[in-house]
Amino acid sequence: MAPVKVFGSAVFANAARVMACLEEVGVEYEVVEVDYMAKEHKGLKHLARNPFGQIPTFQDGDIMLFESRAIAKYVLRKYAKSAQDDLLREGNPEEAAMVDVWTEVEAHQYLPAMAPIFYECVVYPARLGTTPNKKVVDESLEKLKKVLDVYEAHLSSTKSKYLAGDFFSFADLNHFPFTFHIMTTTHASLFGSYPHVKAWWERVMARPSLKKISAHMEIKA
Amino acid sequence: MAPVKVFGSAVFANAARVMACLEEVGVEYEVVEVDYMAKEHKGLKHLARNPFGQIPTFQDGDIMLFESRAIAKYVLRKYAKSAQDDLLREGNPEEAAMVDVWTEVEAHQYLPAMAPIFYECVVYPARLGTTPNKKVVDESLEKLKKVLDVYEAHLSSTKSKYLAGDFFSFADLNHFPFTFHIMTTTHASLFGSYPHVKAWWERVMARPSLKKISAHMEIKA
């Protein structure tokens, strides 16, 4: 059987999310480059894979999927081979609920606060050669601090190693790509004020899957 | 056993999402009012339920959950009694993937385009007595049209009755609360240009669960 395909390299944070899941469950995959600078993602071929023209898309035989969180869940649901690989815990409604809560928190609280910093300090300097807009970054840092306050209180009060409990889950993995990029900036120092969050992040980054993918994520000019 | 509790009435679109799921699976629930105008959602009691101070939160015995999409999935996963109630289809990775794709599309494409129209034309006029900001609404309508173009093409090319296939799923239900509110405005006419989307919406709104909840959603001064 042909391996599954990820359209878009790990340079794209949302593609890195998908690849991290593939590594977690040990599925071989082929990375098909999509030339963003040449706007290949807005070309007819890519639009047939994802009508919204975004990266990544994913192919498994006859199935073509888009939206990285949906792809990630498909990969985890279909290819997890053991309880240890089961990052969704859908067989246990209470555990799955905690995975979902912190997965949704990532999408609706954490990433909206972090994304402008990612663009201003990582993407635009590399792609456009610009310097970060201080006002945008400062406002986002204030928002991010409020979010991290909640994470710190959660991890400290529950005494859990990971966001959904004492097990590594999709909720943790979901935070990987954008947090990894922020950690390459001077704003990584912010996490020093949140000892439980910092310790959690170190546990997350000790995963072999994430170490492997992170070696391919640098955004270059 | 005490019934489960939803903190926040159906006036809050995200609470309506949760209640629609409870109706779908036939679970009795108690609605606990949260006084938004008195900022009760930012008070200590509510913050203990949801550290981000948002509505709704949900209690099932010892379990307290927040983030409406996570609550909704918990309810569907735990309380679905038959294949017909199974709006997540997690037992079938291919079907579940299509449910997830269109659930994520709602969160990351559809709602971001629709939300400013909802606030400008529904929430602010009722809560603050303002008239809609034409520039904001027009820009959002342009974005929404591009999103609806994709929905129209998807529903028309797949010939499916619903977003994920020929079965009503969480992907469809997820579109209910905000679309319902937009349909109370003059911008409902936009859907007339998208016959497959309009027919889909009529099928969605024929669900007894959604009819029931929609009777309690009006946002008043």
mmCIF file of C-alpha atoms in Angstrom, chain A residues 10 18 23 29 36 49 64 70 79 85-86 98 100 106 115 124-125 131 143 148 153 179 183:
data_model
loop_
_atom_site.group_PDB
_atom_site.id
_atom_site.type_symbol
_atom_site.label_atom_id
_atom_site.label_comp_id
_atom_site.label_asym_id
_atom_site.label_seq_id
_atom_site.Cartn_x
_atom_site.Cartn_y
_atom_site.Cartn_z
ATOM 1 C CA ALA A 10 6.676 20.822 8.513
ATOM 2 C CA VAL A 18 -0.388 16.333 11.449
ATOM 3 C CA GLU A 23 5.043 9.947 14.161
ATOM 4 C CA TYR A 29 4.151 9.162 5.245
ATOM 5 C CA TYR A 36 3.600 28.807 -0.784
ATOM 6 C CA ARG A 49 -7.594 18.930 -2.225
ATOM 7 C CA MET A 64 -8.617 13.404 1.006
ATOM 8 C CA ALA A 70 -9.558 16.877 11.735
ATOM 9 C CA TYR A 79 -3.777 4.141 13.330
ATOM 10 C CA ASP A 85 -0.840 5.492 21.400
ATOM 11 C CA ASP A 86 -4.442 6.406 22.189
ATOM 12 C CA MET A 98 -10.715 16.538 29.353
ATOM 13 C CA ASP A 100 -11.453 17.846 24.209
ATOM 14 C CA GLU A 106 -5.827 25.610 22.465
ATOM 15 C CA ALA A 115 -0.762 33.682 16.711
ATOM 16 C CA TYR A 124 6.964 38.023 8.657
ATOM 17 C CA PRO A 125 10.651 38.576 9.508
ATOM 18 C CA THR A 131 10.614 43.843 12.075
ATOM 19 C CA LYS A 143 -3.537 38.298 26.300
ATOM 20 C CA LEU A 148 -0.949 31.222 30.782
ATOM 21 C CA ALA A 153 -3.337 27.413 37.920
ATOM 22 C CA THR A 179 4.573 27.029 21.008
ATOM 23 C CA MET A 183 10.199 29.312 21.898
#
